[in-house]
mmCIF file of C-alpha atoms and ligand atoms in Angstrom:
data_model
loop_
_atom_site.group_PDB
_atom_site.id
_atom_site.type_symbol
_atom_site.label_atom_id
_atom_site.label_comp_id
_atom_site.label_asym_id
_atom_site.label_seq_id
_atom_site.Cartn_x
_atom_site.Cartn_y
_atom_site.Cartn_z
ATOM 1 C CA UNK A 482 0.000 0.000 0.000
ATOM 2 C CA UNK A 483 1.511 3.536 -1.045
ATOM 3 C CA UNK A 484 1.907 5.864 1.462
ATOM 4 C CA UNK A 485 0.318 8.918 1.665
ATOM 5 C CA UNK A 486 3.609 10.981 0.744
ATOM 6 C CA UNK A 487 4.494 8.428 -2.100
ATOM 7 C CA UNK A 488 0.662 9.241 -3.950
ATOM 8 C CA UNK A 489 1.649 12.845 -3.436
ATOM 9 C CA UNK A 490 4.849 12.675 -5.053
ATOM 10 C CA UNK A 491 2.863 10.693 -8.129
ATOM 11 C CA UNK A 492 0.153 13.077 -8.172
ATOM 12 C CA UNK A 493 2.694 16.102 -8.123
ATOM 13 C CA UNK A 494 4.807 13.944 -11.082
ATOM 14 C CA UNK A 495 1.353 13.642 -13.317
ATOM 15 C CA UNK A 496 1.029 17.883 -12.692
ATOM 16 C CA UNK A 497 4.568 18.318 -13.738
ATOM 17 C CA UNK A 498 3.511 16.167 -16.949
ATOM 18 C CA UNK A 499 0.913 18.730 -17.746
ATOM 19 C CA UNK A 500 -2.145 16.735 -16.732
ATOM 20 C CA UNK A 501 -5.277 18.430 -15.711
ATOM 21 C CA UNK A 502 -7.859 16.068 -15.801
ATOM 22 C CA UNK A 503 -8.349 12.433 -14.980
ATOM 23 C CA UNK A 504 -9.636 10.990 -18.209
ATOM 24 C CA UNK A 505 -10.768 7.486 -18.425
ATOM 25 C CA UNK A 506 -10.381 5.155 -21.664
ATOM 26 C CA UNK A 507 -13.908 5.726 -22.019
ATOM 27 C CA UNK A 508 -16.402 8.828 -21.521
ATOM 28 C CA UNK A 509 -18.306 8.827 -18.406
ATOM 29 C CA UNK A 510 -21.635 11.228 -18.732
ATOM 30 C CA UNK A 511 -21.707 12.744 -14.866
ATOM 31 C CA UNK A 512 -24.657 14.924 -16.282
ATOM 32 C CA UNK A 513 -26.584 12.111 -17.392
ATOM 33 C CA UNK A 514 -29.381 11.382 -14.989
ATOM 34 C CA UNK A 515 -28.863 8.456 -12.742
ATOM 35 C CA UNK A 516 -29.819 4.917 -13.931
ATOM 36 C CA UNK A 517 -33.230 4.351 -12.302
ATOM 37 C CA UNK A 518 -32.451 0.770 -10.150
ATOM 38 C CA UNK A 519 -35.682 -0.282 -10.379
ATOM 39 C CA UNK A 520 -35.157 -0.216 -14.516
ATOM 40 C CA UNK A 521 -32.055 -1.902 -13.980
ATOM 41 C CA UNK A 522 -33.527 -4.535 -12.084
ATOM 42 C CA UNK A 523 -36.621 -5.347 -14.222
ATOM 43 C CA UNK A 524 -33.648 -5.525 -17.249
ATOM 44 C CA UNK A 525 -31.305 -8.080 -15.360
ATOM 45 C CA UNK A 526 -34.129 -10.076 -15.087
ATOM 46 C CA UNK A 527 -35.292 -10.117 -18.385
ATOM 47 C CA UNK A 528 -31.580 -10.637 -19.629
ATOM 48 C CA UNK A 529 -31.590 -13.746 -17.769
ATOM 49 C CA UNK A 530 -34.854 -15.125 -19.422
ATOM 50 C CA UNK A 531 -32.909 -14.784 -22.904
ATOM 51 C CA UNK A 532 -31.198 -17.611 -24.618
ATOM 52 C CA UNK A 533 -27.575 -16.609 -24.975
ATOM 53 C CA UNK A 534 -28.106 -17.270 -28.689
ATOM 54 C CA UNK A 535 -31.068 -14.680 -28.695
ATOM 55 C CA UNK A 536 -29.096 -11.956 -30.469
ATOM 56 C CA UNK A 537 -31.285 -9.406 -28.358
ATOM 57 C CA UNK A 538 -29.358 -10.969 -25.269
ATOM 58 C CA UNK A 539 -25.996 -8.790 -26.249
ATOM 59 C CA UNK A 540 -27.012 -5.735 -23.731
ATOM 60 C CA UNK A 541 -26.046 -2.621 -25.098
ATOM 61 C CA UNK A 542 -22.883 -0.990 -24.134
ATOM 62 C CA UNK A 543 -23.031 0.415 -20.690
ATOM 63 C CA UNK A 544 -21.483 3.769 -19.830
ATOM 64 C CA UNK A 545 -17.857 3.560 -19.945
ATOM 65 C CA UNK A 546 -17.534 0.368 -21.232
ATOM 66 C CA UNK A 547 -15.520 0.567 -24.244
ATOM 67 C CA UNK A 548 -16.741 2.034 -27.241
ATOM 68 C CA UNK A 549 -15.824 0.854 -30.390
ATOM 69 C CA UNK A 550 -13.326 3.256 -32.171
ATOM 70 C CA UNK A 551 -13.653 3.657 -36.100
ATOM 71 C CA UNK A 552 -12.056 0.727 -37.879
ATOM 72 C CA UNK A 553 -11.868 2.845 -41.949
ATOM 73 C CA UNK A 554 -8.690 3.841 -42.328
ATOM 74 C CA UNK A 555 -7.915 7.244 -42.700
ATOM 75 C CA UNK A 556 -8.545 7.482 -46.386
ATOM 76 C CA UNK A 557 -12.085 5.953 -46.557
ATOM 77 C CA UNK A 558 -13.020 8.027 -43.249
ATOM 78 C CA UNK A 559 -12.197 11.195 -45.362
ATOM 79 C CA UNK A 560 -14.215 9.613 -48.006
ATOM 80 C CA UNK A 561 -17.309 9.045 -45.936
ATOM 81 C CA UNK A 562 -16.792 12.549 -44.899
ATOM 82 C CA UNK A 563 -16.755 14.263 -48.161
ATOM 83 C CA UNK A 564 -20.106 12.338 -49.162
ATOM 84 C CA UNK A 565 -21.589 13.322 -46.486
ATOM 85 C CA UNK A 566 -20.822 17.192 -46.234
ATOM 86 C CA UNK A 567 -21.296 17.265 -49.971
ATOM 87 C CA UNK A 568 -24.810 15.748 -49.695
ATOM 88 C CA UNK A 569 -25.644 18.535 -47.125
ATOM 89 C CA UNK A 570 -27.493 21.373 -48.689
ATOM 90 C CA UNK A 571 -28.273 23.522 -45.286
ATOM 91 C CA UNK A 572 -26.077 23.934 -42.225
ATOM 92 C CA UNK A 573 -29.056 21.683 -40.783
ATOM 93 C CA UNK A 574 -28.406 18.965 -42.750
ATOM 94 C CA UNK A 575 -24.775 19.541 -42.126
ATOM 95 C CA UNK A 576 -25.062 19.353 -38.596
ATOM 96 C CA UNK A 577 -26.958 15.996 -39.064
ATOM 97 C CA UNK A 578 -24.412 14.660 -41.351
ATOM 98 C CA UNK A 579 -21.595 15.409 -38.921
ATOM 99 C CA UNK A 580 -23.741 13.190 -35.818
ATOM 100 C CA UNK A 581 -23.942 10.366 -38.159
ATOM 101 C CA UNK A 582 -20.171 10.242 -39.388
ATOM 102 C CA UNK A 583 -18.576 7.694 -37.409
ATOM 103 C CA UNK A 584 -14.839 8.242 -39.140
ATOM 104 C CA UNK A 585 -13.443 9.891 -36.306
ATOM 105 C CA UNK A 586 -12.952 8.370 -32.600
ATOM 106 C CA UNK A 587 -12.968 11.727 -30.893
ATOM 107 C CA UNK A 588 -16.341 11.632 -31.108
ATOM 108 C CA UNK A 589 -17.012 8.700 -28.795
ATOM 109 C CA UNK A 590 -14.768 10.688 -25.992
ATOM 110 C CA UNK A 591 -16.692 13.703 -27.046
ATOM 111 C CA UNK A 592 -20.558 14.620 -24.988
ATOM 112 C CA UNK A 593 -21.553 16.758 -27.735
ATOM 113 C CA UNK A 594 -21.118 18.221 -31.161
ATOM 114 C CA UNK A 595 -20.033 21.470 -30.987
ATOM 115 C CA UNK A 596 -21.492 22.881 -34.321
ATOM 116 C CA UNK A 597 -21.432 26.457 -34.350
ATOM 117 C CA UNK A 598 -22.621 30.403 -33.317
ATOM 118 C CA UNK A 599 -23.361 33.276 -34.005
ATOM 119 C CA UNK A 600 -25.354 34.307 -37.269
ATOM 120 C CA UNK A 601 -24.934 32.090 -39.998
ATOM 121 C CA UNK A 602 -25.952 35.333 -42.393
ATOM 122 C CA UNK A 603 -22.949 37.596 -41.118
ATOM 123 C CA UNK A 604 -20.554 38.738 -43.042
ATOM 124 C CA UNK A 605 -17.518 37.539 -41.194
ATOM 125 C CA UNK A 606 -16.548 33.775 -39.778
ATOM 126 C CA UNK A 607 -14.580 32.913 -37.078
ATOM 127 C CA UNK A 608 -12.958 29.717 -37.491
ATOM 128 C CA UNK A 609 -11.162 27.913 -33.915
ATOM 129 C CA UNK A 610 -9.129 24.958 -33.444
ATOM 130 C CA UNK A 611 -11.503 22.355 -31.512
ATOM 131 C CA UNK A 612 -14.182 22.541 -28.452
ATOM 132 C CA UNK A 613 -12.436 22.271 -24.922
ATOM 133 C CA UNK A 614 -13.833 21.079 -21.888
ATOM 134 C CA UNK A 615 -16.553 24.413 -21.716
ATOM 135 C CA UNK A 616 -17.423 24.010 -24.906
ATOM 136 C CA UNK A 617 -18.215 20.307 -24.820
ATOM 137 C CA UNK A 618 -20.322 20.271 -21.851
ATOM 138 C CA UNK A 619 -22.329 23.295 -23.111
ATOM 139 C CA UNK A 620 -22.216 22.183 -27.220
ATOM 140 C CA UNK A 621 -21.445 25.542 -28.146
ATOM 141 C CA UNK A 622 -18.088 26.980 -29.403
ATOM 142 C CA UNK A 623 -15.712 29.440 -27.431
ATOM 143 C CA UNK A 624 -17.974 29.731 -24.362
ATOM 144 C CA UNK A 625 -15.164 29.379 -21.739
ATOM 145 C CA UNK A 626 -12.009 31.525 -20.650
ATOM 146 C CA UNK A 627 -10.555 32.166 -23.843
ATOM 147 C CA UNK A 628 -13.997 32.194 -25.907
ATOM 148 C CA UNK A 629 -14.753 35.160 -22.861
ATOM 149 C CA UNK A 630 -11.819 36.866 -24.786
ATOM 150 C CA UNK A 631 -12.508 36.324 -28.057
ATOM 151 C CA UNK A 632 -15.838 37.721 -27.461
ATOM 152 C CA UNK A 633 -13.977 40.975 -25.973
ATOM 153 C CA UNK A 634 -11.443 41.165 -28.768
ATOM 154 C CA UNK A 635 -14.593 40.788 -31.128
ATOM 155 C CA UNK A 636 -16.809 43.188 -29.519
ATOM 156 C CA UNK A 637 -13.703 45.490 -29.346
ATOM 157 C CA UNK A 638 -14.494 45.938 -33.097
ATOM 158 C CA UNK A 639 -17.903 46.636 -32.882
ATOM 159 C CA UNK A 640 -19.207 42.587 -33.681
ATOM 160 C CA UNK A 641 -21.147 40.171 -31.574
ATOM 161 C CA UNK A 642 -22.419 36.359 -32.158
ATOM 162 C CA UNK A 643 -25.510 38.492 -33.782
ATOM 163 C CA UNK A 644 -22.929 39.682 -36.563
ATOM 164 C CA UNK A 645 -20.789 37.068 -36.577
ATOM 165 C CA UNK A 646 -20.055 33.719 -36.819
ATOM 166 C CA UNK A 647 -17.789 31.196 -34.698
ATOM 167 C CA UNK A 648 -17.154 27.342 -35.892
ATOM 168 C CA UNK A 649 -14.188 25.183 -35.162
ATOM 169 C CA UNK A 650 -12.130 22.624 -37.464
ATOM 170 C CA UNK A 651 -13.207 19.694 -34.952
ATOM 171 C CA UNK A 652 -16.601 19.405 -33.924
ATOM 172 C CA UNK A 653 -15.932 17.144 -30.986
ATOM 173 C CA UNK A 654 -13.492 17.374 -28.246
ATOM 174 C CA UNK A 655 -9.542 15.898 -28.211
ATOM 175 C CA UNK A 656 -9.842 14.439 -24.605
ATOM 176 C CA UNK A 657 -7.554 16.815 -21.978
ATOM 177 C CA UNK A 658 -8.066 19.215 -24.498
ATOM 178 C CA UNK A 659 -4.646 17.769 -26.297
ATOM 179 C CA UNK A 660 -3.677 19.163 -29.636
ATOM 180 C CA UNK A 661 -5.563 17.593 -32.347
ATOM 181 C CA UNK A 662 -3.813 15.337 -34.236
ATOM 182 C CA UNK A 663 -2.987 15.752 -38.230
ATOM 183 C CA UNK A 664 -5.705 12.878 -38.962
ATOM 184 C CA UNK A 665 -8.064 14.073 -37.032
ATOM 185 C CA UNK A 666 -8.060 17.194 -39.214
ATOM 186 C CA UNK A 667 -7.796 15.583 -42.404
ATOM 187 C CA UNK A 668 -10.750 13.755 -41.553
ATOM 188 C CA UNK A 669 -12.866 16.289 -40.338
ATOM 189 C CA UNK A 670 -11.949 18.809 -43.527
ATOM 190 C CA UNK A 671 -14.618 17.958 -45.804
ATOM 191 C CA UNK A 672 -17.104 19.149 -42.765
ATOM 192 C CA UNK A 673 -15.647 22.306 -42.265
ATOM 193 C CA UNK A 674 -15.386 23.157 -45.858
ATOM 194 C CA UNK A 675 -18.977 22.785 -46.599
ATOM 195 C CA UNK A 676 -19.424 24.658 -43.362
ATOM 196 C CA UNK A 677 -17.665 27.702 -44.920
ATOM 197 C CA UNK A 678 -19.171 26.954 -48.436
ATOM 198 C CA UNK A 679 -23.052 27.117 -46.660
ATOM 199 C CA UNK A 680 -22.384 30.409 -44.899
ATOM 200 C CA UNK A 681 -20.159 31.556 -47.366
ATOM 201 C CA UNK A 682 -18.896 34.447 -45.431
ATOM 202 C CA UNK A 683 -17.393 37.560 -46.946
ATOM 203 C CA UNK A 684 -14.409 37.336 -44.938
ATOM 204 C CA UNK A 685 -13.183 34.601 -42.858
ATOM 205 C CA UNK A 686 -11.234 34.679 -39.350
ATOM 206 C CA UNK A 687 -8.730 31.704 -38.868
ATOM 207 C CA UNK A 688 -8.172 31.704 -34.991
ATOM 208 C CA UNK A 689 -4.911 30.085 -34.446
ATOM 209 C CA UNK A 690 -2.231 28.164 -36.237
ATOM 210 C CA UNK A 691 -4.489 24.399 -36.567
ATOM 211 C CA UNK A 692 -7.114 26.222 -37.980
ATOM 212 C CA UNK A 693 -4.695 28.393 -40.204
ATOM 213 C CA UNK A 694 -2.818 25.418 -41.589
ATOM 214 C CA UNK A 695 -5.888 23.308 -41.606
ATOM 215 C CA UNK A 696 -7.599 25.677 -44.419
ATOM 216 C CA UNK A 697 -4.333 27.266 -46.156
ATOM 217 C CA UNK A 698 -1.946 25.344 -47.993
ATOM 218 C CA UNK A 699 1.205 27.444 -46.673
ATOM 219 C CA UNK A 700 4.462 26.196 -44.745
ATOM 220 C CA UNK A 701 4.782 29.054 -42.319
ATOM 221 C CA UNK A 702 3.232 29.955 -38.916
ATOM 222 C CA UNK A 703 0.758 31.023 -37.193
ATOM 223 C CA UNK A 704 3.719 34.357 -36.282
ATOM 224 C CA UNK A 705 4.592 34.667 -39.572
ATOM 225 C CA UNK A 706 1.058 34.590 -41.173
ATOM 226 C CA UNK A 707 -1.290 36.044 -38.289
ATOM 227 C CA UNK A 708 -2.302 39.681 -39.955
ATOM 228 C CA UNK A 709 -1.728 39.183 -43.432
ATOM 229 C CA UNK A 710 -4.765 39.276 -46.022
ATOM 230 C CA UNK A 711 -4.605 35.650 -47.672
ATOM 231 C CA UNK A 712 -7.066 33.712 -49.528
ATOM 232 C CA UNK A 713 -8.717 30.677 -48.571
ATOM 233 C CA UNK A 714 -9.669 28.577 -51.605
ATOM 234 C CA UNK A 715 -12.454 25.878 -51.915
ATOM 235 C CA UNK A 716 -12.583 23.908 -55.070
ATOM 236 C CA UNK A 717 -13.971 20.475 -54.228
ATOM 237 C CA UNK A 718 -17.083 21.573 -51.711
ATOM 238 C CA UNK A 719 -19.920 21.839 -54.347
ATOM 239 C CA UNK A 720 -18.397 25.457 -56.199
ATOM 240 C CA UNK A 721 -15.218 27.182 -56.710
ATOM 241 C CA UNK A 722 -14.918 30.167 -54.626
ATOM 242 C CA UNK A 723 -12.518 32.279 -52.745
ATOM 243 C CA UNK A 724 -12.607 34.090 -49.273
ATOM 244 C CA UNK A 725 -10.515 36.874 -48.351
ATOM 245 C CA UNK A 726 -9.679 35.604 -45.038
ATOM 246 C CA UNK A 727 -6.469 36.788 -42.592
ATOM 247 C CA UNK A 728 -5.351 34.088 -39.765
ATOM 248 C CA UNK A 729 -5.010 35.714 -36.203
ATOM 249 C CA UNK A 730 -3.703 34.811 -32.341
ATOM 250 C CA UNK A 731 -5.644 32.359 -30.537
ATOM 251 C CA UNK A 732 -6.915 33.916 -27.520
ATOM 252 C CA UNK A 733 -5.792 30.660 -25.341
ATOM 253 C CA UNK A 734 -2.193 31.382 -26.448
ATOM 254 C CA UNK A 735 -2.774 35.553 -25.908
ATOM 255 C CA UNK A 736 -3.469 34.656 -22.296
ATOM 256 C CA UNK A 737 -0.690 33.261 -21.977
ATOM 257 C CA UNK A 738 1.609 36.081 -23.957
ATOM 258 C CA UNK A 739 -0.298 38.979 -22.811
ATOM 259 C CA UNK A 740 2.571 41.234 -24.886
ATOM 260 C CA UNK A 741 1.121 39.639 -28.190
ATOM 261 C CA UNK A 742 -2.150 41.621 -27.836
ATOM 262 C CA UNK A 743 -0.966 44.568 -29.104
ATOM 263 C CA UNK A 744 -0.258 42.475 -32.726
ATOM 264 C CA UNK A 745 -3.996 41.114 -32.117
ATOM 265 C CA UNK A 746 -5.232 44.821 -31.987
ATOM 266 C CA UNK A 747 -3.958 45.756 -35.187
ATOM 267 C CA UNK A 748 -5.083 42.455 -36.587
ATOM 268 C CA UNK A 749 -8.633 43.304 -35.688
ATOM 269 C CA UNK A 750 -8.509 46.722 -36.669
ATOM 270 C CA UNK A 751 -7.253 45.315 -40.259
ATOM 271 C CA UNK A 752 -10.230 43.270 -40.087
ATOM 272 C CA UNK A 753 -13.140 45.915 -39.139
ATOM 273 C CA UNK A 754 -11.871 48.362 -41.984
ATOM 274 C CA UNK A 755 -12.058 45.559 -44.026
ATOM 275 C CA UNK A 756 -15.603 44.500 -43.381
ATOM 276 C CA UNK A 757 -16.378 48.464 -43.564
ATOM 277 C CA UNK A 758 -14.787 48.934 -46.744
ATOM 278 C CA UNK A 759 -17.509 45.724 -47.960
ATOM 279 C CA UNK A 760 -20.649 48.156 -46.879
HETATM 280 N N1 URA B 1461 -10.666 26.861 -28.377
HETATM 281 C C1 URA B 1461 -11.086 26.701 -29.643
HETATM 282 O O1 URA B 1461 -10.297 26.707 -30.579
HETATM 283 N N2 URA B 1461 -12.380 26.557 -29.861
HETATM 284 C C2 URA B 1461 -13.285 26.583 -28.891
HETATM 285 O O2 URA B 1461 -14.475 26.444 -29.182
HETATM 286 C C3 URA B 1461 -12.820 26.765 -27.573
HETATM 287 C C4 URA B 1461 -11.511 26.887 -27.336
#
């Protein structure tokens, strides 16, 4: 039995390691009502009247058990994807599309799919990385501390989720809010494109380096390319069309380097006088 200074030291030593969260290998729903025991009951007993052969014997996964992660390789998963977002002719059906893709594991960690807000008319987008822990519980983009600061850096230039728009590149969650990895993006792209094809924006807002390399085909970084006018092209989501659109600091990572706001100010100024110049 560990002593109590020895499960200090490990808890200290899984801190260090930069984790914040005890994560299981398989989603637990605390927000979930309670199983009702008498319903539990009344189901053990019928299980045990089955014949083990009687296929409706197999009880259905309980909570935490493990789910089944996607067994397509990353290829066909990006195919099922692009069928699917290309079938979708509204960002309704889009939304539906995305809860019945099963090409991507993160969504069995995930509690909900994140979709989007904001106005779907406006004429700018705002375009994130992936829902964190906030987000996921509440299935709406940048609602905690650094979606609190994009909303200030947004409203600082006169816009609000009435006159804008905010999506992210993953729908669903990366469990301990880890980076997302390069498949999970690839796999996810054909959803996001149609995204931007269906509100098809005037100008778009890439909000941090995975969304910026996730939607422009260019080798530098987010410090190199945050504030510059580029253009995001779409060729293969049901059109060809291009989007002014200029990539700009996460707000996570301005928390954290509080001197880089003054480079976010002048991006958003760039990007009000553009959207005035559009009037
Ligand atoms: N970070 C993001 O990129 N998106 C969110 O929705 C929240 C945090």
């Amino acid at each position: 039995m560990p002593t109590r200074a020895e499960l200090l030291d490990l808890l200290r030593w899984h801190v260090d390691a930069g984790v914040d969260e005890a994560v299981g290998d398989a989603p637990t729903d605390h927000f979930k009502a309670e199983p009702d025991p008498a319903a539990a009951r009344r189901e053990s007993a019928a299980d045990r009247t089955r014949a083990p052969s009687d296929p409706s014997s197999s009880a259905s996964p309980k909570r935490g058990a493990n789910v089944p992660l996607s067994l397509e390789s990353p290829a066909a998963a990006k195919g099922s994807a692009d069928l699917l977002a290309n079938e979708a002719s509204t960002l309704a059906e889009l939304r539906d599309a995305m809860g019945r893709f099963e090409g991507c594991s993160l969504k069995h960690t995930a509690m909900n799919l994140v979709f989007g807000d904001g106005n779907p008319d406006a004429d700018v987008m705002f375009i994130g990385e992936a829902p964190g822990a906030d987000e996921d519980r509440e299935g709406l983009p940048f609602v905690g501390v650094s979606g609190r600061l994009l909303d200030r850096m947004i409203a600082a230039i006169g816009l609000d989720r009435t006159s804008a728009y905010i999506t992210n590149i993953l729908p669903w969650r990366p469990p301990g809010n880890r980076k997302p990895t390069t498949n999970e993006v690839t796999v996810c792209l054909p959803f996001i494109r149609r995204h931007i094809a269906l509100v098809a924006p005037r100008v778009l807002v890439l909000v941090g380096g995975t969304s910026t390399s996730a939607l422009l085909d260019r080798p530098e970084g987010i410090t190199r390319l945050r504030g510059r006018w580029l253009i995001y092209r779409d060729d293969d989501s049901g059109g060809e069309f291009e989007i002014p659109c200029m990539p700009i600091y996460h707000p996570a990572y301005l928390l954290r380097q509080a001197a880089l706001k003054r480079d976010a100010w002048r991006d958003l100024l760039a990007i009000q006088e553009r959207l005035r110049s559009m009037e």
